[in-house]
Amino acid sequence: MNVIWRTLLTIWRAKVQLRRHGRLAPTAIGRVRVRTLPTDIDLLGHMNNGRYGSLFDLGRFDLLIRTGLWDLLNERKWYAVVASETITFRKSLELWQPFIVESRLLGHDDKSSYLIHRAVVDGEIYAEMIVRARFLRRSGGIVPLEELFDALHRPDDLPELESWVTEWAEASALPSTKNPAPSHWH
């Protein structure tokens, strides 16, 4: 339940920041202050590995709102979904430890946008997650990125993806929802 409250608070804060300071550039780094709570801790006494994704969502909400994408998505009845993600852990976050979720758009390919999230303590990376996201229509279907960029009235000025990101996306992809994907173990 606490993630819901954190999400609502993050959304409210991001909307206040948007009103006060205007939109962030698409290449800007969003930052959200977070603290490791007792509900985030696993039996080993540090942040549960599954909790990072939920807390990195806070950074994604902040970035979507502060870049102006949130309002556009709602207006057009579009929404973003995570298609795949990978996370690397460096150091453990302990109970009550404050940290910053840093979030930034990495770039895109012909179907997906890529973001990076980091858990940062005193300028040091503790964990990093790469996310591949798609934009969908509530009425069904994928929103082509050209249509998204046109709707934003912005040129596509995101940097080229590094080759390892593209290779990871291809290697980790599951079959399309239009194709069968039976669970067979070898």
XYZ file of C-alpha atoms in Angstrom:
186
model
C 0.000 0.000 0.000
C 2.839 2.422 0.720
C 3.904 2.415 -2.943
C 0.482 3.855 -3.845
C 1.001 6.738 -1.397
C 4.537 7.281 -2.653
C 3.247 7.296 -6.233
C 0.493 9.799 -5.476
C 2.958 12.040 -3.636
C 5.434 11.804 -6.530
C 2.719 12.691 -9.055
C 1.638 15.694 -6.960
C 5.234 16.916 -6.515
C 5.998 16.511 -10.226
C 2.890 18.526 -11.178
C 3.938 21.279 -8.762
C 7.446 21.294 -10.289
C 5.951 21.428 -13.792
C 3.793 24.452 -12.869
C 6.661 26.260 -11.128
C 9.528 25.546 -13.516
C 7.967 24.490 -16.826
C 8.728 21.406 -18.863
C 11.969 19.511 -18.731
C 13.795 18.803 -21.957
C 13.397 15.208 -23.207
C 17.083 14.598 -22.463
C 16.925 15.975 -18.890
C 17.624 13.864 -15.818
C 14.727 13.594 -13.376
C 15.486 13.155 -9.676
C 13.184 11.887 -6.926
C 14.268 11.629 -3.283
C 13.323 8.329 -1.635
C 14.080 6.570 1.635
C 14.219 2.816 2.217
C 11.245 1.955 4.441
C 10.582 -1.168 6.553
C 8.147 -2.391 3.870
C 11.011 -2.303 1.322
C 13.315 -4.569 3.350
C 13.748 -8.314 2.832
C 14.753 -10.974 5.366
C 18.429 -10.130 4.855
C 17.882 -6.585 6.110
C 18.392 -4.691 2.863
C 16.099 -3.474 0.099
C 14.300 -6.347 -1.580
C 15.403 -6.749 -5.191
C 11.771 -6.733 -6.353
C 11.109 -3.339 -4.769
C 13.577 -1.467 -6.982
C 11.256 -1.657 -10.000
C 8.364 -0.173 -8.030
C 10.519 2.663 -6.726
C 12.009 3.295 -10.173
C 8.401 3.706 -11.366
C 8.380 6.865 -9.246
C 11.176 8.246 -11.395
C 9.270 7.324 -14.547
C 6.103 9.115 -13.311
C 8.165 12.181 -12.417
C 9.873 12.256 -15.813
C 6.647 11.696 -17.787
C 4.881 14.511 -15.949
C 7.732 17.025 -15.954
C 8.495 16.558 -19.682
C 4.798 17.139 -20.509
C 4.301 13.634 -21.846
C 1.839 12.658 -19.071
C -0.794 15.234 -20.117
C -0.390 14.352 -23.776
C -0.838 10.638 -23.078
C -4.004 11.278 -21.069
C -5.385 13.698 -23.665
C -4.833 11.217 -26.514
C -5.916 8.191 -24.452
C -2.473 6.629 -24.800
C -0.462 4.914 -22.108
C 3.030 3.542 -21.624
C 3.859 -0.049 -20.712
C 7.136 -1.699 -19.813
C 8.038 -4.311 -22.427
C 11.277 -5.460 -20.795
C 13.780 -4.401 -18.189
C 17.083 -5.445 -16.735
C 18.666 -4.394 -13.477
C 22.180 -4.545 -12.099
C 22.947 -4.243 -8.379
C 26.191 -2.811 -7.015
C 25.574 -2.058 -3.346
C 22.748 -2.736 -0.909
C 20.362 -0.070 0.308
C 19.801 -0.406 4.054
C 16.776 0.406 6.221
C 16.005 4.160 6.438
C 18.761 4.957 3.933
C 17.936 7.992 1.778
C 18.719 7.767 -1.929
C 17.824 9.467 -5.171
C 16.102 7.816 -8.111
C 17.652 9.349 -11.212
C 15.788 8.790 -14.486
C 16.605 9.707 -18.067
C 15.451 8.793 -21.553
C 18.197 6.854 -23.333
C 16.765 6.908 -26.834
C 14.495 4.818 -29.026
C 14.338 2.351 -31.855
C 11.500 1.992 -34.370
C 9.055 0.548 -31.783
C 10.198 1.363 -28.265
C 11.594 4.054 -26.009
C 14.400 3.262 -23.591
C 14.947 4.737 -20.147
C 17.592 4.354 -17.507
C 16.939 4.515 -13.762
C 19.550 4.639 -11.042
C 19.473 4.398 -7.256
C 22.123 6.923 -6.198
C 23.571 7.612 -2.737
C 25.918 10.582 -2.312
C 26.583 10.613 -6.057
C 27.375 6.882 -6.195
C 25.331 4.357 -8.221
C 23.933 1.512 -6.091
C 21.683 -0.034 -8.760
C 20.820 0.669 -12.387
C 17.849 -0.454 -14.473
C 17.326 -0.227 -18.240
C 13.675 -0.191 -19.325
C 12.192 -0.730 -22.784
C 8.737 0.863 -22.995
C 6.030 1.015 -25.646
C 3.162 3.452 -26.055
C -0.271 1.939 -26.636
C -3.752 3.269 -27.433
C -6.567 2.549 -25.004
C -8.631 1.677 -28.087
C -5.968 -0.872 -29.060
C -2.755 -0.841 -31.012
C 0.679 0.702 -30.757
C 1.350 4.425 -31.027
C 4.103 4.886 -33.625
C 6.935 7.001 -32.213
C 6.700 9.417 -35.162
C 3.095 10.136 -34.129
C 4.199 10.631 -30.523
C 6.958 13.090 -31.553
C 4.528 14.968 -33.835
C 1.997 15.240 -31.002
C 4.704 16.621 -28.698
C 5.655 19.234 -31.341
C 9.251 18.282 -30.713
C 11.926 16.993 -33.002
C 13.354 13.604 -32.247
C 16.550 14.806 -30.596
C 17.218 11.800 -28.399
C 20.684 10.296 -28.775
C 21.333 7.124 -30.743
C 21.042 3.972 -28.660
C 24.266 2.240 -27.775
C 24.582 -1.073 -29.636
C 24.480 -3.167 -26.447
C 20.999 -1.765 -25.619
C 19.661 -2.814 -29.019
C 21.311 -6.229 -28.696
C 19.823 -6.692 -25.206
C 16.341 -5.741 -26.463
C 16.551 -8.228 -29.316
C 17.989 -11.024 -27.177
C 15.432 -10.629 -24.389
C 12.313 -10.224 -26.554
C 9.501 -12.750 -26.343
C 7.268 -13.573 -29.326
C 4.591 -11.049 -30.286
C 1.217 -11.459 -28.562
C -0.123 -12.450 -31.996
C 2.150 -15.514 -32.025
C 2.069 -18.523 -29.708
C 4.545 -18.650 -26.835
C 4.183 -22.086 -25.237
C 6.126 -22.809 -22.055
C 8.448 -25.664 -22.963
C 11.535 -26.356 -20.881
C 14.564 -27.931 -22.523
